[in-house]
CSV table of C-alpha atoms in Angstrom, one decimal:
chain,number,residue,atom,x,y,z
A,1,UNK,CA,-113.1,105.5,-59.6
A,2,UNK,CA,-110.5,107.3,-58.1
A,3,UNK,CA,-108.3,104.4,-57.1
A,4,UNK,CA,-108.7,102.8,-60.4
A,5,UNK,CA,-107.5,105.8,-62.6
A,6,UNK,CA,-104.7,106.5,-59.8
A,7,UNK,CA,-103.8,103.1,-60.5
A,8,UNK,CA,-104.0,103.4,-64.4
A,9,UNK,CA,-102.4,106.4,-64.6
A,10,UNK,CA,-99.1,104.8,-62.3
A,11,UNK,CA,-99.1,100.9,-64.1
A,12,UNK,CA,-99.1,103.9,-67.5
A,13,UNK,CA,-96.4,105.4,-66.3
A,14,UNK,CA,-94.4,102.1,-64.7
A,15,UNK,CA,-94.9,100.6,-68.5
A,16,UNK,CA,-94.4,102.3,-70.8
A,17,UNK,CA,-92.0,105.4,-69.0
A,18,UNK,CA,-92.0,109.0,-68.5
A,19,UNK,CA,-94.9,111.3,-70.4
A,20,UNK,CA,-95.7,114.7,-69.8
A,21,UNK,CA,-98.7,115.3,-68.2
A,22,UNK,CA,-100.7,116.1,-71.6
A,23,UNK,CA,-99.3,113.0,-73.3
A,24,UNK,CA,-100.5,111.1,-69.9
A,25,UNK,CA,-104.2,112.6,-70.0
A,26,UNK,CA,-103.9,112.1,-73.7
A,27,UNK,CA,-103.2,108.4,-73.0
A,28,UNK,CA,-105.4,107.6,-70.6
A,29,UNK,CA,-108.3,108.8,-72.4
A,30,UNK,CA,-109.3,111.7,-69.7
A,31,UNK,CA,-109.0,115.3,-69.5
A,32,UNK,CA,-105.6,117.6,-68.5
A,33,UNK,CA,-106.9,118.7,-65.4
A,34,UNK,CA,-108.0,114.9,-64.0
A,35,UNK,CA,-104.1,113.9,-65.4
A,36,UNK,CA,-102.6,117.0,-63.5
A,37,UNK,CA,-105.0,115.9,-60.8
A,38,UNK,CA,-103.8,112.1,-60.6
A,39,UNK,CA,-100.3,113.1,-60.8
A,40,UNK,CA,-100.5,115.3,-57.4
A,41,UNK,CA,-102.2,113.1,-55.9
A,42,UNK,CA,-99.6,110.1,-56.9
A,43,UNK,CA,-96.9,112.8,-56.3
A,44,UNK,CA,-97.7,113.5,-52.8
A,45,UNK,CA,-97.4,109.6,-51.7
A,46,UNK,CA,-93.8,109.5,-53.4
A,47,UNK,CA,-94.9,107.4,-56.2
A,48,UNK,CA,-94.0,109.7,-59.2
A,49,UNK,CA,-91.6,112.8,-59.8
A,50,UNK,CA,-91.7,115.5,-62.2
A,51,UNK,CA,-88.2,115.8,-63.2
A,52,UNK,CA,-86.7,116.4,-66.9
A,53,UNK,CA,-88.0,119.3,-69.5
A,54,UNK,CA,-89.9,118.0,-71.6
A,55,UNK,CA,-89.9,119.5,-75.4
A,56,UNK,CA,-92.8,118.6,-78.1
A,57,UNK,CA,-90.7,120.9,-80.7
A,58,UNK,CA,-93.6,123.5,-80.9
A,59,UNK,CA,-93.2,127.0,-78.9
A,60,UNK,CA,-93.7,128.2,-75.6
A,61,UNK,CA,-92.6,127.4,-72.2
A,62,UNK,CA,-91.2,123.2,-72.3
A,63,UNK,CA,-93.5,121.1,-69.7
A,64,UNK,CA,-92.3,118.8,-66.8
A,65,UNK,CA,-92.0,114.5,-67.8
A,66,UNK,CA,-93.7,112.7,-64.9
A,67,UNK,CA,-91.9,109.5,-64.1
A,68,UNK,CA,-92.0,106.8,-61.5
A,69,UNK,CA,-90.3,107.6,-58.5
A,70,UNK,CA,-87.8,105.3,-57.1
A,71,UNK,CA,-86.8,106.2,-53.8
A,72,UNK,CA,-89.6,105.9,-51.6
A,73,UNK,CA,-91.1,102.5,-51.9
A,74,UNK,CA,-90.1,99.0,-52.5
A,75,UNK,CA,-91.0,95.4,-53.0
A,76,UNK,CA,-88.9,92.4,-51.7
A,77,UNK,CA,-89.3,89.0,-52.9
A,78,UNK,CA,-87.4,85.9,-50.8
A,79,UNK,CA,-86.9,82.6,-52.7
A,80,UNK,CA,-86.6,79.1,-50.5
A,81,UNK,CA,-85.2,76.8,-52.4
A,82,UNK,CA,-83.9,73.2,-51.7
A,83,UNK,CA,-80.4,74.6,-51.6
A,84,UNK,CA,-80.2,78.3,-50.8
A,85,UNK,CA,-82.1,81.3,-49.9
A,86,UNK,CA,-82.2,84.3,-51.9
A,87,UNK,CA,-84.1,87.9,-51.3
A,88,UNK,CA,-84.2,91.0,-53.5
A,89,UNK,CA,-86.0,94.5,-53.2
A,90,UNK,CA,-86.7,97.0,-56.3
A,91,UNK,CA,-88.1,99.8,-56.6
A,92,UNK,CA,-90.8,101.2,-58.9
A,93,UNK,CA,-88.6,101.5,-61.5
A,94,UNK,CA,-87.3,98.6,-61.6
A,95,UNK,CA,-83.9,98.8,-60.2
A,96,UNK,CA,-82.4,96.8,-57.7
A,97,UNK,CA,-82.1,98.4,-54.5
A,98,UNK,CA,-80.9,95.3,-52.3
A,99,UNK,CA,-80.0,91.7,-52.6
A,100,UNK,CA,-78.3,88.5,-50.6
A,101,UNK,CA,-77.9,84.7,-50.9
A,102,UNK,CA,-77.0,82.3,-48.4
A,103,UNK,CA,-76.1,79.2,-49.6
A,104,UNK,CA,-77.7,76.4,-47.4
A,105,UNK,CA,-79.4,73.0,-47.6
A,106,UNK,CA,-82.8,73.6,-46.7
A,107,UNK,CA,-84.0,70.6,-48.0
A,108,UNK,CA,-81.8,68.7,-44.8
A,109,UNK,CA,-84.2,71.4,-42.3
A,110,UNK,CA,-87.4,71.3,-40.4
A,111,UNK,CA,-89.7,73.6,-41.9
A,112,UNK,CA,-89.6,75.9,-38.9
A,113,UNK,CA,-85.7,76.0,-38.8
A,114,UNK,CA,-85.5,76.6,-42.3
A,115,UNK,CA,-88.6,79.5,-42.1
A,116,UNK,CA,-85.9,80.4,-39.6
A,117,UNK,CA,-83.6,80.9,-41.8
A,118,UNK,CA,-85.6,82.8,-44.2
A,119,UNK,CA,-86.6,85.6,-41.8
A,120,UNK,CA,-82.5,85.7,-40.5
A,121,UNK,CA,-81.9,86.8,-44.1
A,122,UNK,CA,-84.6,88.9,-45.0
A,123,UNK,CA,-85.1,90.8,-42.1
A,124,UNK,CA,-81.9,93.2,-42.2
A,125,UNK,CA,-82.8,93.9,-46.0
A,126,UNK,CA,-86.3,95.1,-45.0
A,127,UNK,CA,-84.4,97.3,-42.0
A,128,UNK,CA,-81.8,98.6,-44.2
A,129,UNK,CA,-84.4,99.6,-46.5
A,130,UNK,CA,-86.5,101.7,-44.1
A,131,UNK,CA,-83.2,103.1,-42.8
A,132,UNK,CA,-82.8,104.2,-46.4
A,133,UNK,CA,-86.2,106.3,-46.3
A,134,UNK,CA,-87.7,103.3,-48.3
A,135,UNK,CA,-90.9,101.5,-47.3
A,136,UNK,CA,-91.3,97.8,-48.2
A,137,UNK,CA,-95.0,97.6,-49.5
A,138,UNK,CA,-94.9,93.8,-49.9
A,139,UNK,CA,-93.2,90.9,-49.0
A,140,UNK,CA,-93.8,87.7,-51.8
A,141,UNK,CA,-92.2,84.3,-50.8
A,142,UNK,CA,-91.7,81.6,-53.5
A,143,UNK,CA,-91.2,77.9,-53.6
A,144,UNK,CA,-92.0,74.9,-55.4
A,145,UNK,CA,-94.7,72.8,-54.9
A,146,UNK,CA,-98.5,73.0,-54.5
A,147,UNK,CA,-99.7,75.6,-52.7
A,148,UNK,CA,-102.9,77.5,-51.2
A,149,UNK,CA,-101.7,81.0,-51.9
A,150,UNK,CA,-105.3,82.2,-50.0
A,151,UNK,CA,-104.6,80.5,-46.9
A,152,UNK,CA,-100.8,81.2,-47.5
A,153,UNK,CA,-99.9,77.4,-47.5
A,154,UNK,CA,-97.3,75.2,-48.9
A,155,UNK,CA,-99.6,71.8,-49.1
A,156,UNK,CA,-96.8,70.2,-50.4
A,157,UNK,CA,-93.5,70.7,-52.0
A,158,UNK,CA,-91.6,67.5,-52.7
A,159,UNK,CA,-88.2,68.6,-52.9
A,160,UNK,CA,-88.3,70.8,-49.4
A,161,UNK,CA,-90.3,67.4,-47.8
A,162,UNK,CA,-92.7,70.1,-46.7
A,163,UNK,CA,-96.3,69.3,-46.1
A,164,UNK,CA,-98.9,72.0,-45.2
A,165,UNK,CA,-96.6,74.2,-44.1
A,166,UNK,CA,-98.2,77.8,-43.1
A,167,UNK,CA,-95.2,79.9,-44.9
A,168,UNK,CA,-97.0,83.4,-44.8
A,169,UNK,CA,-98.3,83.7,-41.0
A,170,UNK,CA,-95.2,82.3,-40.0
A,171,UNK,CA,-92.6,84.4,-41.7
A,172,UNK,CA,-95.0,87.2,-41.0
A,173,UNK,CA,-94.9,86.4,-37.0
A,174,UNK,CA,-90.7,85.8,-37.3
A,175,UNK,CA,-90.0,89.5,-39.0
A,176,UNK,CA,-93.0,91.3,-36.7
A,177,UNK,CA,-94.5,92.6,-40.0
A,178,UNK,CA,-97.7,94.9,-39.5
A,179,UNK,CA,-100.4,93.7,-41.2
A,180,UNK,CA,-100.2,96.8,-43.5
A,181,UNK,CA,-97.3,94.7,-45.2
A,182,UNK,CA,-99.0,92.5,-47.7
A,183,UNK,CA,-97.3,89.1,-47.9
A,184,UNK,CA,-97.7,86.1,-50.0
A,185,UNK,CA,-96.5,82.8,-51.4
A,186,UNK,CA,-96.1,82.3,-55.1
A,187,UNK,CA,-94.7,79.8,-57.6
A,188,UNK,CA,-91.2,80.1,-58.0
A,189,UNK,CA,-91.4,79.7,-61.4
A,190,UNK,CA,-94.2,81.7,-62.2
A,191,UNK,CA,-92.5,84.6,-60.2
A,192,UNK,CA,-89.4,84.1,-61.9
A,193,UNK,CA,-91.4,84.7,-65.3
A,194,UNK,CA,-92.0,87.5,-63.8
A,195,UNK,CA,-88.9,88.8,-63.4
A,196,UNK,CA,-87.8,87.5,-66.9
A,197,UNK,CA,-90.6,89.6,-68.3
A,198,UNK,CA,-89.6,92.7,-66.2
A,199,UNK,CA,-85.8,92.4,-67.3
A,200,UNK,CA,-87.0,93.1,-71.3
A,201,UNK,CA,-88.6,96.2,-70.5
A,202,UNK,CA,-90.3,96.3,-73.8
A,203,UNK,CA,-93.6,97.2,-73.4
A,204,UNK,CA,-94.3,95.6,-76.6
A,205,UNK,CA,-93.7,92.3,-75.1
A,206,UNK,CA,-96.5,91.0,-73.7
A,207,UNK,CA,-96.8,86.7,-74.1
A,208,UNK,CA,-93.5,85.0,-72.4
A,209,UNK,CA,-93.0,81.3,-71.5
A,210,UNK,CA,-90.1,80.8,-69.0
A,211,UNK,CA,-89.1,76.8,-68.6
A,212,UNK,CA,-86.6,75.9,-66.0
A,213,UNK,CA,-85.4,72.4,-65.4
A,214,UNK,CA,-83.4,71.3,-62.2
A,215,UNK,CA,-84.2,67.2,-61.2
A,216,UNK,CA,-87.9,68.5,-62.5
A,217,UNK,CA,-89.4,71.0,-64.7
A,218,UNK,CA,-91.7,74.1,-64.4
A,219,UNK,CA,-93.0,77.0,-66.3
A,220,UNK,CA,-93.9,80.3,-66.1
A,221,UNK,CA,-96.6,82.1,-68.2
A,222,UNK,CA,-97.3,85.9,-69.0
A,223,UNK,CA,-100.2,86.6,-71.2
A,224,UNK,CA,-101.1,90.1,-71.9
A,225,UNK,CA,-98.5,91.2,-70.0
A,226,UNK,CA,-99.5,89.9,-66.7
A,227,UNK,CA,-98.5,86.3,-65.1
A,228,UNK,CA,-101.1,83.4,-65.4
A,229,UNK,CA,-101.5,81.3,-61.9
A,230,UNK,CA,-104.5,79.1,-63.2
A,231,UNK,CA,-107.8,78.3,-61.2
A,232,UNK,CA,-105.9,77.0,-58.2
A,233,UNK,CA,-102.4,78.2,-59.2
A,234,UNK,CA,-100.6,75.4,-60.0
A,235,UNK,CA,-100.1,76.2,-63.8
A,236,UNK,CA,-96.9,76.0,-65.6
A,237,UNK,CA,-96.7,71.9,-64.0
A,238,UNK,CA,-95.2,71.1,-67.8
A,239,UNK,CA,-92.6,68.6,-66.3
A,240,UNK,CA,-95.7,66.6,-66.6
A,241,UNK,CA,-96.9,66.5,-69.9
A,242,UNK,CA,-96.9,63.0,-71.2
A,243,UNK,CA,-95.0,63.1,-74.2
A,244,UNK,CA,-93.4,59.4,-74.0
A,245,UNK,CA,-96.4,57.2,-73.0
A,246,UNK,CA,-93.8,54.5,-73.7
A,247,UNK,CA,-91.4,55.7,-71.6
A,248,UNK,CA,-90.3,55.6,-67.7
A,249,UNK,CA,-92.4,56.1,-64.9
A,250,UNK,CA,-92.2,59.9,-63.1
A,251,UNK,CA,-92.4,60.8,-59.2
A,252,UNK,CA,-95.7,61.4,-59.9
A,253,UNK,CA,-96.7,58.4,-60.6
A,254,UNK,CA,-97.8,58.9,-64.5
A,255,UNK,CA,-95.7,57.3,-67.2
A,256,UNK,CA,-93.3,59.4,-70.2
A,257,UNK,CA,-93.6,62.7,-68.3
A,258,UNK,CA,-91.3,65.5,-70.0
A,259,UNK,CA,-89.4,65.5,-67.3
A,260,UNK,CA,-88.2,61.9,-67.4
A,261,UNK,CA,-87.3,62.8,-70.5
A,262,UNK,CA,-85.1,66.7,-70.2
A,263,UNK,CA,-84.9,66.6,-66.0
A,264,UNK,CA,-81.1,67.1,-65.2
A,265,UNK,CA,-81.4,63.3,-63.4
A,266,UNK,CA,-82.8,61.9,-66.5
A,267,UNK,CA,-80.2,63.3,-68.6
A,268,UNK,CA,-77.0,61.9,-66.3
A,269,UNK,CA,-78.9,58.6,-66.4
A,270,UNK,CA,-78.3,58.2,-70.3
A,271,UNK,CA,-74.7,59.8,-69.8
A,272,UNK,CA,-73.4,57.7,-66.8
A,273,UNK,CA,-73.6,54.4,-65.2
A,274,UNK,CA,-74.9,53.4,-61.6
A,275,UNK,CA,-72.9,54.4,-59.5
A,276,UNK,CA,-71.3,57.4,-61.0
A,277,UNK,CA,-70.8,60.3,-58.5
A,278,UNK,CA,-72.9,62.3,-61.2
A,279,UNK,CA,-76.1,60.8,-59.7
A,280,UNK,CA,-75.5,61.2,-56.6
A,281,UNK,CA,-78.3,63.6,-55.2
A,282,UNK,CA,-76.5,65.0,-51.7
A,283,UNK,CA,-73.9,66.6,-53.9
A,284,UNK,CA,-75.7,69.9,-55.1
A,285,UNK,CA,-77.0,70.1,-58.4
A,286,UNK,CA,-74.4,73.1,-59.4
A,287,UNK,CA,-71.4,71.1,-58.6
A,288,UNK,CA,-73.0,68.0,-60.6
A,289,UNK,CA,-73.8,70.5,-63.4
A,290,UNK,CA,-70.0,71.8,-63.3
A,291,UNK,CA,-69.1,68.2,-63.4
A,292,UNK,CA,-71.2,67.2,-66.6
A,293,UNK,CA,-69.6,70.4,-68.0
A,294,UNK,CA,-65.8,69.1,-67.6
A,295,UNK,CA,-67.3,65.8,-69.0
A,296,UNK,CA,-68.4,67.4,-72.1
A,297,UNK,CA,-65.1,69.8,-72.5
A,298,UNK,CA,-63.5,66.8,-72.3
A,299,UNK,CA,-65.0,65.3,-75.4
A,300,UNK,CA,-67.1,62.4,-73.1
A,301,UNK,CA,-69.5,60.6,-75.8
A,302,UNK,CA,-71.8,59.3,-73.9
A,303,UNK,CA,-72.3,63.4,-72.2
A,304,UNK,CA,-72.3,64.7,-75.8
A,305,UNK,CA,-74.6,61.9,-76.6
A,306,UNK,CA,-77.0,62.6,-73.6
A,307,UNK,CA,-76.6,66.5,-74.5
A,308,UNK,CA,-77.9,65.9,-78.2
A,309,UNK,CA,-81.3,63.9,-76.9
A,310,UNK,CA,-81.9,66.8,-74.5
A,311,UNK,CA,-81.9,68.8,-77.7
A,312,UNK,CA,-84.5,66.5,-79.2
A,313,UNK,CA,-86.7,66.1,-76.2
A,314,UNK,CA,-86.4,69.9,-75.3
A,315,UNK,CA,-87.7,71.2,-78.9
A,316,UNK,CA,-90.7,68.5,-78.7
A,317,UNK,CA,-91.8,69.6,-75.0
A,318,UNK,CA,-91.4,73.4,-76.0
A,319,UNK,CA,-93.2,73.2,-79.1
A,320,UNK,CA,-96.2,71.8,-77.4
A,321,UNK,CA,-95.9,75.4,-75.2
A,322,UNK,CA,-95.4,77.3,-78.0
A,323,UNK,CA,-98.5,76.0,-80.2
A,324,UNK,CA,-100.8,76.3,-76.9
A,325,UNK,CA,-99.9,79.5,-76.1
A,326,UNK,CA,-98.0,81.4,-79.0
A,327,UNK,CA,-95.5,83.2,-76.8
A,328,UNK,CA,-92.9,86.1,-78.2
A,329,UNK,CA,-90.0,84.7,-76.4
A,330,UNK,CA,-89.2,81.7,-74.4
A,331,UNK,CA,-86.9,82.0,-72.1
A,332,UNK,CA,-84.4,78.8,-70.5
A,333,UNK,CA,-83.7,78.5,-66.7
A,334,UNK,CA,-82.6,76.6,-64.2
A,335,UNK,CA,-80.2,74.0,-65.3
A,336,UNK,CA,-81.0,74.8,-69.0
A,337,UNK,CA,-79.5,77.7,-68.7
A,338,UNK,CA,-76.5,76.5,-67.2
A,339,UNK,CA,-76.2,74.5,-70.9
A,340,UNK,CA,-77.7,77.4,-72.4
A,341,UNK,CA,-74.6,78.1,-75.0
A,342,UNK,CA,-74.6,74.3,-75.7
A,343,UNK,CA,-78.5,73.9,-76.7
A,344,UNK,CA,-80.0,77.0,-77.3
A,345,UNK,CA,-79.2,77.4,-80.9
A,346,UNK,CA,-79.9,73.9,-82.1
A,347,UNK,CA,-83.3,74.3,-80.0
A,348,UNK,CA,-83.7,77.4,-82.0
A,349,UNK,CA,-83.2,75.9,-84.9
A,350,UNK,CA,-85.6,72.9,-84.6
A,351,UNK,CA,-88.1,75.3,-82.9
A,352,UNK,CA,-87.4,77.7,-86.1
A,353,UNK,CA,-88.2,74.9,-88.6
A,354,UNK,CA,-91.4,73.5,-86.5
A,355,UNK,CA,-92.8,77.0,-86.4
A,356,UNK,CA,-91.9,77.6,-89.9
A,357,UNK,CA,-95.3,76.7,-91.5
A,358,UNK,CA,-97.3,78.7,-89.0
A,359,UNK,CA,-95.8,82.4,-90.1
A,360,UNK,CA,-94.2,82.6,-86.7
A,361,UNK,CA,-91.4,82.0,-85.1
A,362,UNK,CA,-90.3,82.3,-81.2
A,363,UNK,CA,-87.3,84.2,-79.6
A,364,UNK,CA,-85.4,81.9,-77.4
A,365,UNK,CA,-83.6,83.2,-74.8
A,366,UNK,CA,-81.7,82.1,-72.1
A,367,UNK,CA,-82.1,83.5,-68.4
A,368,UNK,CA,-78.9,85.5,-67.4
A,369,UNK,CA,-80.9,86.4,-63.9
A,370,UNK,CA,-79.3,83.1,-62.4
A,371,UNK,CA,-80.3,82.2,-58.7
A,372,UNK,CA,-82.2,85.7,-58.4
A,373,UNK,CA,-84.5,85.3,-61.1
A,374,UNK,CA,-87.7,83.9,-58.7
A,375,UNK,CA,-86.7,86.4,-56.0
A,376,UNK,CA,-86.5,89.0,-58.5
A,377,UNK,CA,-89.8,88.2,-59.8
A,378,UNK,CA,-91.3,88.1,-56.1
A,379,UNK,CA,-89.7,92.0,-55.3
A,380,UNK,CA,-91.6,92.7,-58.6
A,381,UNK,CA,-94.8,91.2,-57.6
A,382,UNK,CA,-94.5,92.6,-54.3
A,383,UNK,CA,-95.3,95.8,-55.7
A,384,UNK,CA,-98.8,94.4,-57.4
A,385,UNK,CA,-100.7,96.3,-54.1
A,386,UNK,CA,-99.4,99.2,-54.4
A,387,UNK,CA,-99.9,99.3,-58.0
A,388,UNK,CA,-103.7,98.3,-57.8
A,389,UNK,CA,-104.0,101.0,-55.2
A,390,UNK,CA,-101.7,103.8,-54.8
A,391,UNK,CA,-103.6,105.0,-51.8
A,392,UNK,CA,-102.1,102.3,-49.7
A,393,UNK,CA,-98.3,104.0,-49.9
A,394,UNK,CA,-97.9,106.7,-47.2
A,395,UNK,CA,-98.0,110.3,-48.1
A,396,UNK,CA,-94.0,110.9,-48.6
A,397,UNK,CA,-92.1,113.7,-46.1
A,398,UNK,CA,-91.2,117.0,-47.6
């Protein structure tokens, strides 16, 4: 009981911002004294501060607000993806303490060289941090791919060429990490939901779809506020809805996939001919992005004419999203984004007149956390221990 209403009381507080100690007991549902209890006890592991004077506009003496405190724990997320690196930390608040990209083609490595690589990055960010005074409480990876997240295994992630790779135990035994440092693998999508989700700050906002594209296409979901892995966690696989059973055959084998249809190599297929340097897959898919960019500034009919079916096979594959799950916003990433101010508002607009007859319509949004988003998200979800158990942080020096 005591765990759980310590971790109540600090999720209460991480939501929905500072409160006085009345308006936290009031909140919670439990007396002044067990409030003023839980926030000494949270207090003396660093985890809250009692800072600002609070005013109610009655008389007497103005209280204390209790907030989240920020400068004495952290957690770090590290993205591996087929053509850079990435690692963030934040803190309980939410701010960014740290953050670095190395641009590399990890796709071209041997897992171990590329895991490598990975702990090269993130280990001078986890030092710096506890220079700082700040201790990392987690550590969440994310890739694409299938993976085991209990065993802390990529099974398989196409794009990397990886195949039951143990990501967790081995960046674990690279950076040294105690076992008192929780580490996992995640979804990069799902974690990048996450960080989508976080950047609102609305606790109102509680049902978010993120869809990224790059060659494929992935999801995120939140529901109620919290992300949605699925029984094995491999939901958010929508690059896979069949949604043109007439159409071309996908990677995976099936026929009229959505990605065929609004992946970045489907849409240069209708734009180009064989041959063009656009489908070339060694060049990196920001430089062929930039590329398709010039095309379309340059008043290219066949880019503005593959541009306008994206348009058309984007609002079909997000309405099917939108009428299973009834999000408050979606959000765009990955290459989407990249077009984002030349389809988001004609997607909104279709979206608007699909939704039209059901009473409610979607936000669309379009990411502006760019390659940090899933590394983001991971820093965020690296804080999920300490969260569900405020015990775990160490008491803080005084």
């Amino acid at each position: 009981m005591r765990r759980t209403n310590l971790s109540l009381a600090l999720r209460h507080l991480r939501t929905n911002g500072g409160r006085s100690r009345a308006q936290l007991a009031q909140d919670l549902g439990v007396s002044k004294a067990t409030a003023s209890a839980l926030v000494g006890e949270l207090g003396q592991r660093g985890l809250v501060r009692e800072s600002e004077l609070h005013r109610t506009g009655g008389a007497g003496r103005p209280g204390l607000t209790v907030d989240p405190d920020g400068r004495h724990v952290a957690g770090v997320g590290l993205e591996l993806n087929t053509d850079y690196l990435a690692a963030v930390a934040v803190d309980l608040r939410g701010r960014r303490l740290a953050e670095t990209v190395r641009h590399l083609d990890i796709a071209d490595l041997r897992p171990a060289a590329a895991l490598d690589a990975a702990a090269d990055l993130v280990g001078p960010l986890l030092k710096e941090l506890r220079a700082d005074g700040v201790t990392p409480m987690g550590l969440a990876l994310s890739t694409s791919g299938v993976i085991d997240h209990a065993a802390g295994v990529v099974t398989f992630a196409a794009n990397l060429g990886w195949r039951d790779v143990p990501v967790v135990s081995e960046v674990r035994r690279r950076l040294g990490l105690a076992d008192d440092i929780w580490v996992s693998v995640e979804s990069a999508n799902q974690l990048a939901a996450v960080a989508e989700h976080a950047a609102y700050g609305d606790p109102a906002l509680t049902e978010l779809l993120y869809v990224s594209g790059d060659e494929g296409v992935g999801a995120g979901i939140i529901a109620h506020g919290r992300i949605i892995t699925g029984a094995s966690g491999f939901s958010g696989e929508v690059g896979h809805l069949p949604l043109n059973p007439a159409g071309t055959t996908c990677r995976c084998g099936r026929t009229g996939c959505w990605e065929t249809l609004v992946g970045f190599g489907a849409v240069v297929e209708r734009a180009t001919s064989p041959g063009d340097p656009l489908r070339d897959h060694s060049v990196p898919l920001p430089r062929r992005i930039d590329e398709l960019r010039s095309r379309l500034a340059a008043a290219d009919e066949d880019a503005h004419a593959a541009i306008e079916q994206l348009v058309v096979d984007l609002t079909t594959g997000l309405s099917v999203g939108i009428d299973l799950l009834n999000p408050q916003v979606v959000v765009l990433g990955g290459w989407f984004a990249a077009v984002g101010d030349l389809i988001a508002t004609p997607v909104a607009r279709a979206l608007e007149q699909r939704q039209r007859d059901f009473g409610s319509v979607v936000d669309l949004a379009v990411s502006r956390l760019g390659a940090l988003s899933s590394a983001t998200g991971g820093a965020h979800f690296a804080l999920e221990p300490v969260l569900d158990d405020p015990l775990l942080a160490p008491k803080a020096s005084t």
